[in-house]
Short mmCIF file of C-alpha atoms and ligand atoms in Angstrom, two decimals:
data_model
loop_
_atom_site.label_atom_id
_atom_site.label_comp_id
_atom_site.label_asym_id
_atom_site.label_seq_id
_atom_site.Cartn_x
_atom_site.Cartn_y
_atom_site.Cartn_z
CA MET A 1 0.03 0.05 -0.05
CA SER A 2 1.36 3.47 -0.86
CA ASN A 3 2.31 5.89 1.91
CA GLN A 4 -0.25 8.31 0.50
CA ALA A 5 -3.01 5.86 0.97
CA VAL A 6 -2.04 5.12 4.56
CA ALA A 7 -1.74 8.70 5.45
CA THR A 8 -5.45 9.17 4.54
CA VAL A 9 -6.43 7.31 7.77
CA SER A 10 -5.70 8.66 11.23
CA ASP A 11 -4.26 6.41 13.93
CA THR A 12 -7.29 6.71 16.09
CA TYR A 13 -10.76 8.09 15.84
CA ASP A 14 -13.23 9.11 18.55
CA LEU A 15 -17.00 9.96 18.15
CA TRP A 16 -17.90 13.12 16.23
CA ILE A 17 -20.28 15.13 18.45
CA ASP A 18 -21.22 18.82 18.40
CA GLY A 19 -18.68 19.61 15.70
CA ASP A 20 -15.73 17.90 17.33
CA GLU A 21 -14.07 14.72 18.32
CA ARG A 22 -15.26 13.42 21.57
CA PRO A 23 -14.16 10.32 23.57
CA ALA A 24 -16.84 7.65 24.06
CA THR A 25 -18.18 7.04 27.68
CA THR A 26 -16.29 3.78 27.78
CA ASP A 27 -12.66 2.85 26.86
CA GLU A 28 -13.85 0.28 24.28
CA ARG A 29 -12.25 0.67 20.87
CA LEU A 30 -12.76 -1.52 17.79
CA ALA A 31 -10.03 -2.19 15.18
CA VAL A 32 -10.85 -1.40 11.60
CA VAL A 33 -9.28 -3.89 9.33
CA ASP A 34 -8.14 -3.59 5.83
CA PRO A 35 -9.87 -6.42 4.07
CA ALA A 36 -7.30 -6.75 1.43
CA THR A 37 -4.35 -7.22 3.92
CA GLU A 38 -6.09 -8.12 7.17
CA GLU A 39 -3.99 -5.46 8.78
CA THR A 40 -5.41 -2.97 11.47
CA LEU A 41 -5.82 0.47 9.76
CA THR A 42 -7.04 2.32 12.86
CA GLU A 43 -8.96 2.01 16.12
CA VAL A 44 -12.36 3.57 16.60
CA ALA A 45 -14.15 4.53 19.88
CA MET A 46 -17.25 2.45 20.37
CA GLY A 47 -20.09 4.70 21.46
CA THR A 48 -22.75 3.44 23.92
CA ALA A 49 -26.38 4.25 24.72
CA ASP A 50 -25.07 7.05 26.96
CA ASP A 51 -23.18 8.55 23.99
CA VAL A 52 -26.33 8.24 21.93
CA ASP A 53 -28.28 10.16 24.51
CA ASP A 54 -25.71 12.78 24.45
CA ALA A 55 -25.64 13.00 20.52
CA VAL A 56 -29.48 13.13 20.45
CA ALA A 57 -29.72 15.97 23.02
CA ILE A 58 -27.06 17.91 21.17
CA SER A 59 -28.78 17.37 17.84
CA ARG A 60 -32.22 18.48 19.31
CA ASN A 61 -30.59 21.79 20.40
CA ALA A 62 -28.95 22.28 16.98
CA PHE A 63 -32.22 21.43 15.23
CA GLU A 64 -34.01 24.41 16.99
CA SER A 65 -31.95 27.09 15.15
CA TRP A 66 -31.28 25.05 11.90
CA GLN A 67 -35.00 24.75 11.18
CA ARG A 68 -35.45 28.55 11.33
CA ARG A 69 -32.41 29.28 8.90
CA PRO A 70 -33.72 30.57 5.68
CA PRO A 71 -33.97 27.61 3.24
CA GLU A 72 -31.52 29.27 0.73
CA GLU A 73 -28.93 29.29 3.48
CA ARG A 74 -29.36 25.64 4.10
CA SER A 75 -29.10 25.20 0.18
CA ARG A 76 -25.85 27.33 -0.01
CA LEU A 77 -24.37 25.32 2.83
CA LEU A 78 -25.10 21.86 1.35
CA THR A 79 -23.67 23.10 -2.03
CA ASP A 80 -20.46 24.09 -0.32
CA ILE A 81 -20.29 20.62 1.39
CA GLY A 82 -20.67 19.00 -2.14
CA THR A 83 -17.86 21.12 -3.48
CA ALA A 84 -15.62 20.25 -0.44
CA ILE A 85 -16.26 16.52 -0.93
CA ARG A 86 -15.25 16.80 -4.64
CA GLU A 87 -12.07 18.71 -3.66
CA GLU A 88 -11.23 15.73 -1.30
CA LYS A 89 -12.30 13.16 -3.79
CA ASP A 90 -8.96 11.15 -3.82
CA ARG A 91 -8.61 11.00 -0.14
CA LEU A 92 -12.21 10.00 0.55
CA ALA A 93 -11.97 7.37 -2.22
CA CYS A 94 -8.86 6.02 -0.53
CA VAL A 95 -10.65 5.76 2.80
CA GLU A 96 -13.65 4.04 1.19
CA THR A 97 -11.32 1.46 -0.45
CA LEU A 98 -9.15 0.87 2.58
CA GLU A 99 -11.97 0.18 4.94
CA ASN A 100 -14.37 -1.57 2.57
CA GLY A 101 -12.05 -3.25 -0.08
CA LYS A 102 -13.77 -2.03 -3.22
CA PRO A 103 -11.58 -1.07 -6.21
CA LEU A 104 -10.30 2.63 -6.21
CA SER A 105 -12.19 3.60 -9.41
CA GLU A 106 -15.43 2.34 -7.88
CA ALA A 107 -14.74 4.18 -4.68
CA ARG A 108 -14.01 7.46 -6.71
CA GLY A 109 -17.38 6.96 -8.35
CA GLN A 110 -19.02 6.71 -4.99
CA VAL A 111 -17.40 9.95 -3.82
CA GLU A 112 -18.86 11.55 -6.94
CA ARG A 113 -22.26 10.36 -5.95
CA VAL A 114 -21.75 11.43 -2.27
CA ALA A 115 -20.98 15.04 -3.60
CA ARG A 116 -24.01 14.92 -6.00
CA HIS A 117 -26.29 13.95 -2.96
CA PHE A 118 -25.38 17.17 -1.24
CA GLU A 119 -25.65 19.18 -4.42
CA TYR A 120 -29.06 17.58 -5.49
CA TYR A 121 -30.68 18.25 -2.16
CA ALA A 122 -29.15 21.60 -1.95
CA GLY A 123 -31.17 22.30 -5.04
CA ILE A 124 -34.46 21.13 -3.21
CA ALA A 125 -33.85 22.68 0.21
CA ASP A 126 -35.54 25.93 -0.89
CA LYS A 127 -38.32 24.15 -2.86
CA ILE A 128 -40.07 22.16 -0.28
CA GLN A 129 -43.51 23.42 -0.78
CA GLY A 130 -47.00 22.73 0.39
CA ASP A 131 -50.50 22.75 -1.26
CA SER A 132 -53.34 25.03 -1.38
CA ILE A 133 -56.56 23.14 -0.88
CA PRO A 134 -59.93 24.36 -2.19
CA LEU A 135 -62.68 24.37 0.36
CA SER A 136 -65.92 26.37 0.63
CA GLU A 137 -65.55 30.10 0.45
CA GLU A 138 -65.38 30.87 4.12
CA TYR A 139 -62.07 28.90 4.38
CA VAL A 140 -58.44 29.29 3.34
CA ASP A 141 -56.50 26.03 3.63
CA TYR A 142 -52.91 25.26 2.89
CA THR A 143 -50.35 22.78 3.98
CA VAL A 144 -46.68 23.42 4.85
CA ARG A 145 -43.95 20.65 5.02
CA GLU A 146 -41.97 20.69 8.44
CA PRO A 147 -38.86 18.84 9.38
CA LEU A 148 -39.21 15.93 11.71
CA GLY A 149 -36.65 17.10 14.10
CA VAL A 150 -33.87 14.68 14.96
CA THR A 151 -33.35 11.88 12.56
CA ALA A 152 -31.45 8.54 13.13
CA HIS A 153 -29.42 6.89 10.26
CA ILE A 154 -28.17 3.41 10.46
CA VAL A 155 -25.62 2.61 7.69
CA PRO A 156 -24.29 -0.66 6.56
CA TRP A 157 -20.67 -1.38 5.44
CA ASN A 158 -21.03 -2.14 1.69
CA VAL A 159 -21.12 1.44 0.36
CA PRO A 160 -20.58 3.38 3.58
CA ILE A 161 -20.04 6.81 2.34
CA TYR A 162 -22.77 6.67 -0.35
CA LEU A 163 -25.30 5.40 2.06
CA PHE A 164 -24.43 7.87 4.77
CA ALA A 165 -24.99 10.65 2.23
CA ARG A 166 -28.17 9.30 0.74
CA SER A 167 -30.06 9.84 3.82
CA VAL A 168 -28.13 12.53 5.70
CA ALA A 169 -28.23 15.03 2.75
CA PRO A 170 -32.00 15.08 2.28
CA ALA A 171 -32.54 15.12 6.20
CA LEU A 172 -30.34 18.20 6.57
CA ALA A 173 -31.83 19.77 3.48
CA ALA A 174 -35.27 19.56 4.82
CA GLY A 175 -34.13 21.17 8.25
CA ASN A 176 -33.48 18.21 10.46
CA ALA A 177 -30.49 17.31 12.66
CA ALA A 178 -28.97 13.90 12.10
CA VAL A 179 -27.32 11.24 14.15
CA VAL A 180 -25.53 8.42 12.29
CA LYS A 181 -24.57 5.08 13.44
CA PRO A 182 -22.07 3.70 10.95
CA ALA A 183 -21.16 -0.05 10.66
CA GLU A 184 -18.84 -1.68 12.81
CA GLU A 185 -16.54 -2.60 9.88
CA THR A 186 -16.60 0.81 8.16
CA PRO A 187 -16.93 3.80 10.41
CA ILE A 188 -14.07 6.03 9.11
CA GLY A 189 -15.78 7.37 6.03
CA ALA A 190 -18.76 8.75 8.08
CA LEU A 191 -16.40 10.28 10.69
CA GLU A 192 -14.31 11.98 7.83
CA LEU A 193 -17.42 13.32 6.10
CA ALA A 194 -18.96 14.76 9.27
CA LYS A 195 -15.70 16.49 10.07
CA LEU A 196 -15.42 17.90 6.48
CA ALA A 197 -18.99 19.13 6.74
CA THR A 198 -18.27 20.93 10.03
CA GLU A 199 -15.01 22.41 8.48
CA THR A 200 -17.12 23.64 5.54
CA GLY A 201 -19.46 25.59 7.99
CA LEU A 202 -22.22 23.20 8.90
CA PRO A 203 -23.31 24.30 12.45
CA ASP A 204 -21.99 22.27 15.30
CA GLY A 205 -24.31 19.63 16.62
CA LEU A 206 -26.35 19.12 13.31
CA LEU A 207 -24.53 16.08 12.17
CA ASN A 208 -23.26 13.72 14.83
CA VAL A 209 -21.66 10.39 14.24
CA VAL A 210 -21.61 7.65 16.95
CA PRO A 211 -19.63 4.47 15.84
CA GLY A 212 -20.75 1.51 18.12
CA PHE A 213 -22.11 -1.94 17.99
CA GLY A 214 -25.57 -2.40 16.36
CA ASP A 215 -27.16 -4.00 19.38
CA ASP A 216 -26.05 -1.36 21.74
CA ALA A 217 -25.51 2.15 20.23
CA GLY A 218 -27.68 1.17 17.18
CA ALA A 219 -30.60 -0.12 19.14
CA ALA A 220 -30.28 2.82 21.59
CA LEU A 221 -30.42 5.32 18.77
CA THR A 222 -33.30 3.87 16.75
CA GLY A 223 -35.46 3.25 19.92
CA HIS A 224 -34.59 6.60 21.33
CA PRO A 225 -37.69 8.47 22.50
CA ASP A 226 -36.44 11.74 21.29
CA VAL A 227 -35.72 10.59 17.88
CA ASP A 228 -38.29 11.80 15.20
CA GLY A 229 -37.40 9.53 12.21
CA VAL A 230 -35.37 6.54 11.41
CA THR A 231 -33.70 5.42 8.32
CA PHE A 232 -32.27 2.02 8.41
CA THR A 233 -30.28 0.35 5.66
CA GLY A 234 -29.08 -3.16 6.24
CA SER A 235 -30.38 -6.68 6.51
CA GLY A 236 -34.02 -7.75 6.84
CA PRO A 237 -33.97 -9.26 10.35
CA THR A 238 -32.08 -6.18 11.74
CA GLY A 239 -34.57 -4.04 9.85
CA LYS A 240 -37.68 -5.63 11.44
CA ALA A 241 -36.04 -5.33 14.96
CA VAL A 242 -35.26 -1.52 14.28
CA ALA A 243 -38.78 -0.89 13.12
CA LYS A 244 -40.41 -2.49 16.13
CA GLY A 245 -38.11 -0.34 18.51
CA ALA A 246 -39.10 2.75 16.50
CA ILE A 247 -42.82 2.07 16.58
CA GLU A 248 -42.72 1.75 20.38
CA ASN A 249 -42.07 5.61 20.21
CA VAL A 250 -44.62 6.10 17.46
CA THR A 251 -41.71 6.86 15.00
CA GLU A 252 -41.78 5.80 11.50
CA ALA A 253 -38.87 3.71 10.20
CA HIS A 254 -37.88 3.65 6.46
CA LEU A 255 -36.28 0.33 5.70
CA GLU A 256 -33.73 -0.24 2.87
CA LEU A 257 -33.20 -3.87 2.93
CA GLY A 258 -31.71 -6.77 0.85
CA GLY A 259 -32.44 -8.27 -2.48
CA LYS A 260 -32.21 -11.30 -4.85
CA SER A 261 -32.58 -9.48 -7.97
CA PRO A 262 -33.23 -10.98 -11.41
CA ASN A 263 -31.34 -9.93 -14.58
CA VAL A 264 -33.21 -11.29 -17.68
CA ILE A 265 -31.75 -11.92 -21.10
CA PHE A 266 -33.90 -12.43 -24.09
CA PRO A 267 -32.50 -13.76 -27.43
CA ASP A 268 -32.82 -10.48 -29.25
CA ALA A 269 -30.82 -8.69 -26.59
CA ASP A 270 -27.66 -6.63 -27.59
CA TRP A 271 -25.24 -9.42 -26.86
CA GLU A 272 -22.26 -7.22 -25.74
CA ALA A 273 -24.48 -4.82 -23.75
CA ALA A 274 -26.07 -7.87 -21.90
CA LEU A 275 -22.77 -9.45 -21.13
CA ASP A 276 -21.36 -6.04 -19.78
CA GLY A 277 -24.52 -5.48 -17.69
CA THR A 278 -24.43 -9.02 -16.26
CA MET A 279 -20.76 -8.60 -15.17
CA THR A 280 -21.49 -5.17 -13.69
CA ALA A 281 -24.67 -6.45 -12.02
CA ILE A 282 -22.92 -9.12 -9.93
CA PHE A 283 -19.30 -8.32 -9.61
CA THR A 284 -19.51 -4.61 -8.75
CA ASN A 285 -18.24 -4.39 -5.23
CA ALA A 286 -17.64 -8.08 -5.24
CA GLY A 287 -21.22 -8.57 -5.26
CA GLN A 288 -21.79 -6.86 -2.02
CA VAL A 289 -24.55 -4.57 -3.36
CA CYS A 290 -28.22 -4.80 -2.23
CA SER A 291 -29.31 -4.38 -5.91
CA ALA A 292 -26.95 -6.77 -7.29
CA GLY A 293 -28.21 -8.87 -10.22
CA SER A 294 -27.55 -12.09 -8.54
CA ARG A 295 -30.05 -14.25 -10.53
CA LEU A 296 -29.38 -14.33 -14.14
CA LEU A 297 -32.30 -15.66 -16.19
CA VAL A 298 -31.38 -16.59 -19.71
CA HIS A 299 -33.61 -17.55 -22.63
CA GLU A 300 -33.10 -21.36 -23.38
CA ASP A 301 -32.08 -20.48 -27.01
CA VAL A 302 -29.06 -18.54 -26.03
CA HIS A 303 -28.45 -19.88 -22.47
CA LYS A 304 -25.37 -22.10 -23.23
CA ASP A 305 -23.63 -19.51 -25.63
CA PHE A 306 -24.27 -16.69 -23.13
CA VAL A 307 -22.91 -18.60 -20.20
CA ASP A 308 -19.77 -19.62 -22.20
CA ASP A 309 -19.12 -15.97 -23.19
CA LEU A 310 -19.69 -14.87 -19.51
CA VAL A 311 -17.24 -17.36 -18.01
CA GLU A 312 -14.68 -16.14 -20.67
CA ARG A 313 -14.98 -12.69 -19.30
CA VAL A 314 -14.91 -13.81 -15.77
CA HIS A 315 -11.53 -15.46 -16.53
CA GLU A 316 -10.19 -12.01 -17.60
CA LEU A 317 -11.13 -10.37 -14.31
CA ASP A 318 -8.23 -9.43 -12.07
CA LEU A 319 -8.92 -10.17 -8.39
CA GLY A 320 -6.81 -8.12 -5.96
CA PRO A 321 -6.54 -5.21 -3.57
CA GLY A 322 -8.85 -2.34 -4.29
CA ILE A 323 -6.05 0.19 -3.51
CA GLU A 324 -4.30 -1.34 -6.71
CA ASP A 325 -7.53 -0.81 -8.52
CA ALA A 326 -8.07 -4.54 -9.38
CA ASP A 327 -11.41 -5.38 -11.23
CA VAL A 328 -12.66 -7.22 -8.16
CA GLY A 329 -11.57 -6.53 -4.52
CA PRO A 330 -11.97 -8.64 -1.36
CA LEU A 331 -15.01 -9.14 0.82
CA VAL A 332 -15.45 -6.85 3.74
CA SER A 333 -14.48 -9.13 6.58
CA ARG A 334 -13.41 -12.68 7.62
CA ASP A 335 -16.95 -13.38 8.91
CA HIS A 336 -18.52 -12.31 5.71
CA LEU A 337 -15.99 -14.40 3.73
CA LYS A 338 -17.09 -17.36 5.70
CA LYS A 339 -20.71 -16.75 5.10
CA VAL A 340 -20.22 -16.47 1.26
CA LEU A 341 -18.00 -19.60 1.27
CA ASP A 342 -20.64 -21.45 3.11
CA TYR A 343 -23.24 -20.44 0.43
CA VAL A 344 -20.78 -21.82 -2.27
CA ASP A 345 -20.74 -25.10 -0.39
CA VAL A 346 -24.57 -25.00 -0.21
CA GLY A 347 -24.46 -24.38 -3.96
CA ARG A 348 -22.23 -27.32 -4.57
CA SER A 349 -24.53 -29.58 -2.62
CA GLU A 350 -27.67 -28.31 -4.47
CA VAL A 351 -26.58 -28.20 -7.99
CA GLY A 352 -22.92 -29.32 -8.24
CA ASP A 353 -19.66 -27.52 -8.96
CA PRO A 354 -19.74 -24.00 -10.15
CA VAL A 355 -18.88 -23.50 -13.85
CA THR A 356 -16.29 -20.91 -12.76
CA GLY A 357 -14.78 -19.79 -9.36
CA GLY A 358 -15.66 -21.02 -5.90
CA SER A 359 -12.26 -20.74 -4.24
CA THR A 360 -10.37 -18.30 -2.16
CA LEU A 361 -6.92 -16.79 -3.13
CA ASP A 362 -3.78 -18.12 -1.60
CA ARG A 363 -2.81 -14.70 0.02
CA ASP A 364 -3.78 -12.62 2.92
CA GLY A 365 -7.26 -10.87 2.54
CA TYR A 366 -10.67 -11.93 2.22
CA PHE A 367 -10.73 -12.84 -1.40
CA VAL A 368 -13.23 -15.16 -3.17
CA GLU A 369 -13.33 -15.84 -6.86
CA PRO A 370 -16.09 -14.59 -9.02
CA THR A 371 -18.40 -17.66 -8.98
CA ILE A 372 -21.16 -18.84 -11.29
CA PHE A 373 -23.55 -21.75 -10.81
CA ASP A 374 -25.46 -22.93 -13.94
CA ASP A 375 -28.83 -24.61 -14.33
CA VAL A 376 -30.05 -23.51 -10.88
CA PRO A 377 -33.58 -24.35 -9.99
CA MET A 378 -35.43 -21.55 -8.38
CA ASP A 379 -36.49 -23.50 -5.17
CA THR A 380 -32.79 -23.77 -4.24
CA ARG A 381 -31.31 -21.69 -1.33
CA ILE A 382 -28.74 -20.17 -3.58
CA ALA A 383 -31.44 -18.93 -5.83
CA GLN A 384 -33.66 -17.61 -3.02
CA GLU A 385 -31.33 -16.28 -0.28
CA GLU A 386 -29.13 -13.12 -0.54
CA ILE A 387 -25.54 -14.26 -0.62
CA PHE A 388 -24.07 -10.73 -0.88
CA GLY A 389 -20.93 -11.87 -2.62
CA PRO A 390 -19.61 -12.41 -6.13
CA VAL A 391 -21.82 -15.36 -6.70
CA LEU A 392 -24.22 -15.58 -9.66
CA THR A 393 -26.97 -18.27 -10.30
CA VAL A 394 -28.06 -18.95 -13.88
CA THR A 395 -31.49 -20.24 -14.72
CA PRO A 396 -32.79 -20.78 -18.24
CA PHE A 397 -36.42 -19.91 -19.24
CA ALA A 398 -38.65 -20.80 -22.21
CA ASP A 399 -40.72 -17.75 -22.92
CA GLU A 400 -41.80 -14.27 -21.52
CA ASP A 401 -44.32 -15.72 -19.17
CA GLU A 402 -41.88 -18.01 -17.47
CA ALA A 403 -39.29 -15.10 -17.30
CA ILE A 404 -41.72 -12.95 -15.34
CA GLU A 405 -42.76 -15.81 -13.19
CA LEU A 406 -39.10 -16.70 -12.25
CA ALA A 407 -38.25 -13.04 -11.85
CA ASN A 408 -41.08 -12.75 -9.28
CA ALA A 409 -40.15 -15.99 -7.55
CA THR A 410 -38.50 -14.80 -4.38
CA ASP A 411 -39.64 -12.92 -1.23
CA TYR A 412 -37.55 -9.89 -2.28
CA GLY A 413 -38.39 -7.14 -4.74
CA LEU A 414 -35.68 -4.60 -4.83
CA VAL A 415 -34.72 -4.14 -8.62
CA ALA A 416 -34.88 -6.09 -11.83
CA GLY A 417 -32.90 -5.86 -15.14
CA VAL A 418 -34.08 -6.94 -18.51
CA TYR A 419 -32.33 -6.98 -21.91
CA THR A 420 -34.26 -7.15 -24.98
CA GLU A 421 -34.62 -4.98 -28.25
CA ASN A 422 -38.36 -5.54 -28.10
CA ILE A 423 -39.74 -2.33 -26.54
CA GLY A 424 -43.11 -3.83 -25.91
CA ARG A 425 -41.67 -6.76 -24.00
CA ALA A 426 -39.39 -4.59 -22.03
CA HIS A 427 -42.22 -2.46 -20.85
CA ARG A 428 -44.47 -5.52 -20.21
CA PHE A 429 -41.65 -6.89 -18.06
CA ALA A 430 -41.37 -3.54 -16.22
CA ARG A 431 -45.17 -3.56 -15.53
CA GLU A 432 -45.35 -7.28 -14.37
CA VAL A 433 -42.23 -7.60 -12.21
CA ASP A 434 -42.70 -6.63 -8.50
CA ALA A 435 -39.55 -4.46 -7.68
CA GLY A 436 -38.95 -0.85 -6.78
CA GLN A 437 -36.64 -0.23 -9.92
CA ILE A 438 -36.46 -1.73 -13.31
CA TYR A 439 -33.43 -1.25 -15.52
CA ILE A 440 -34.00 -1.63 -19.27
CA ASN A 441 -30.82 -2.60 -21.36
CA GLU A 442 -28.55 -1.16 -18.75
CA TYR A 443 -28.30 -2.80 -15.36
CA PHE A 444 -27.98 -0.13 -12.51
CA ALA A 445 -29.40 2.67 -14.93
CA GLY A 446 -30.54 5.68 -13.06
CA GLY A 447 -28.79 7.45 -10.16
CA ASN A 448 -29.17 9.80 -7.26
CA GLU A 449 -32.17 11.41 -8.88
CA THR A 450 -34.26 8.17 -9.25
CA PRO A 451 -36.27 6.86 -6.37
CA PHE A 452 -34.96 3.75 -4.93
CA GLY A 453 -36.40 1.22 -2.50
CA GLY A 454 -37.99 -2.20 -2.24
CA PHE A 455 -41.26 -4.04 -2.71
CA GLU A 456 -41.99 -7.04 -0.42
CA ASP A 457 -39.16 -8.11 1.88
CA SER A 458 -36.77 -5.54 0.27
CA GLY A 459 -38.06 -2.67 2.31
CA ILE A 460 -40.50 0.20 3.12
CA GLY A 461 -40.17 3.83 1.67
CA ARG A 462 -38.06 5.28 -1.06
CA GLU A 463 -34.57 6.99 -0.93
CA ASN A 464 -33.09 9.26 -3.61
CA GLY A 465 -34.84 11.71 -5.76
CA VAL A 466 -37.42 14.35 -4.62
CA GLN A 467 -39.48 11.49 -2.92
CA ALA A 468 -36.67 11.14 -0.15
CA ILE A 469 -37.86 14.56 1.15
CA ASP A 470 -41.10 13.01 2.21
CA ASN A 471 -39.14 10.69 4.64
CA TYR A 472 -37.75 13.69 6.46
CA THR A 473 -40.77 16.05 6.57
CA GLN A 474 -44.25 15.99 7.95
CA ILE A 475 -47.25 17.68 6.60
CA LYS A 476 -49.13 20.45 8.65
CA ASN A 477 -52.45 21.48 7.46
CA ILE A 478 -53.60 25.08 8.22
CA CYS A 479 -57.24 25.88 7.86
CA ALA A 480 -58.52 29.44 8.48
CA ASN A 481 -62.15 30.65 8.61
CA ILE A 482 -62.11 33.99 6.88
CA GLY A 483 -65.92 34.44 6.96
CA ARG A 484 -68.27 35.35 4.17
CA ARG A 485 -68.87 38.65 2.61
P1 NAD B 1 -26.95 -5.56 9.25
O1 NAD B 1 -28.46 -5.40 9.36
O2 NAD B 1 -26.15 -6.66 10.01
O3 NAD B 1 -26.22 -4.23 9.84
C1 NAD B 1 -26.54 -2.89 9.20
C2 NAD B 1 -26.40 -1.88 10.34
O4 NAD B 1 -27.35 -2.08 11.44
C3 NAD B 1 -24.97 -1.81 10.93
O5 NAD B 1 -24.52 -0.49 11.08
C4 NAD B 1 -25.34 -2.50 12.34
O6 NAD B 1 -24.36 -2.03 13.31
C5 NAD B 1 -26.54 -2.03 12.59
N1 NAD B 1 -27.35 -2.81 13.52
C6 NAD B 1 -27.21 -4.17 13.80
N2 NAD B 1 -28.12 -4.43 14.82
C7 NAD B 1 -28.74 -3.36 15.06
C8 NAD B 1 -29.91 -3.08 16.11
N3 NAD B 1 -30.44 -3.96 16.88
N4 NAD B 1 -30.36 -1.87 16.09
C9 NAD B 1 -29.96 -0.94 15.30
N5 NAD B 1 -29.00 -1.17 14.35
C10 NAD B 1 -28.40 -2.37 14.35
O7 NAD B 1 -26.62 -5.47 7.66
P2 NAD B 1 -25.17 -5.66 6.95
O8 NAD B 1 -24.78 -7.01 6.91
O9 NAD B 1 -24.24 -4.75 7.57
O10 NAD B 1 -25.55 -5.03 5.58
C11 NAD B 1 -25.88 -5.91 4.45
C12 NAD B 1 -27.33 -5.76 4.28
O11 NAD B 1 -27.80 -4.46 3.90
C13 NAD B 1 -27.73 -6.64 2.91
O12 NAD B 1 -28.92 -7.36 3.31
C14 NAD B 1 -27.86 -5.57 2.01
O13 NAD B 1 -28.77 -6.00 0.89
C15 NAD B 1 -28.50 -4.58 2.80
N6 NAD B 1 -28.51 -3.19 2.04
C16 NAD B 1 -29.54 -2.66 1.57
C17 NAD B 1 -29.50 -1.45 0.89
C18 NAD B 1 -30.70 -0.75 0.15
O14 NAD B 1 -30.57 0.40 -0.09
N7 NAD B 1 -31.79 -1.45 0.07
C19 NAD B 1 -28.27 -0.88 0.66
C20 NAD B 1 -27.14 -1.53 1.08
C21 NAD B 1 -27.22 -2.63 1.83
#
């Protein structure tokens, strides 16, 4: 690793509260490990329920003046934060790669999207409008959208800085104060972003980061009686527990959960685009993407040829440290590597050996080869359960009806991709498939501006786009009796 990359991470981190570093109320610190080398990058203070109490109280105080700031001031500040993030792009990308493992070029793309989150919601901060509602002539009625107050943000480890910004930027734009609990594996990016926002001029106390364990700091935050909104991004079981904790306080939780998304190839698809899209869909971030296209459905007429070409492409992939910008980096942790390898074993017992991959690398780091299982029945565990690694299942189908049936044959409904030159078929597929986003002829098409979230077990609510503002505002209706002439 280059000295420049190492220099991007401090030796130690505390919590970020009230615009400054603050030690936790216990001495417990957790090592953050570089998944490409298994070496400790830094140690981070682990916040507790007491620290969460502190952060929420400070946020409440900061919220009182922030909500009264003219919206254009909020807008200008968020624009400045976006600019500051762009200026720090290389450093922040290094941080993301070092703690998560993803290739540096992917991390740079994520930093762009983080900056864009602040810029996009800066553009909305002064356009959060209400309605005028016609009633009989003695009344004037209108609505205003008010911020919730203190919002809680639970972030997972797979795209830590992007997912931090995805919910924090609209929350701040709408006039809230935010408390963030990053994942145990990847707390550095959140701490660095909060520090940068403070240095750029964000008032102290508006954005607090409390690293800590999920069942301690995380549960304390999402179940806190003085928190007014919860955004949880992570696994289904944790999401359900978080939503139960929040509802005890009559607080709404938005849940962005997992997926097992289909990517469907019809025989008339643009062959190269379909191959490119399939590779991107499953091997981006080593498959650790909620919206990964982890179930490839291919028409039986082209199934064998498509898989042959896919395997050829997989053999060209370079697997190595993200900091060297390999095509595919390591998985995030030893625990996660074990989970993914267990699924590879399940796959072997369910359908036989993969047509490619399935092994680890003979070196330090949590590397697993890009892996493809072919001819996978839809009732197997590897076709139904989220593996969250570079493991693709392939299932042939006979016609459009079967493609739609297979696409809908899991409990998830996050996204779906389809490759076909037949515009009618593409839009029939989009109408019939139960998922929050549909990609036609480009997997992952869309961006920060397009609403994202799941049907069924993939979640509740939408992030991104103007719709996300709904998560961080509440409607007040004002009705005046003005009498009759
Ligand atoms: P996880 O649920 O184990 O952890 C996510 C976060 O929740 C972490 O910060 C963790 O510390 C915290 N947490 C754990 N227990 C908690 C509790 N009791 N109360 C409050 N917080 C708690 O998930 P993970 O393994 O870190 O993340 C991977 C999952 O996230 C996958 O299922 C993936 O699909 C999903 N994900 C979804 C999206 C989306 O936008 N839909 C995006 C990224 C990841």
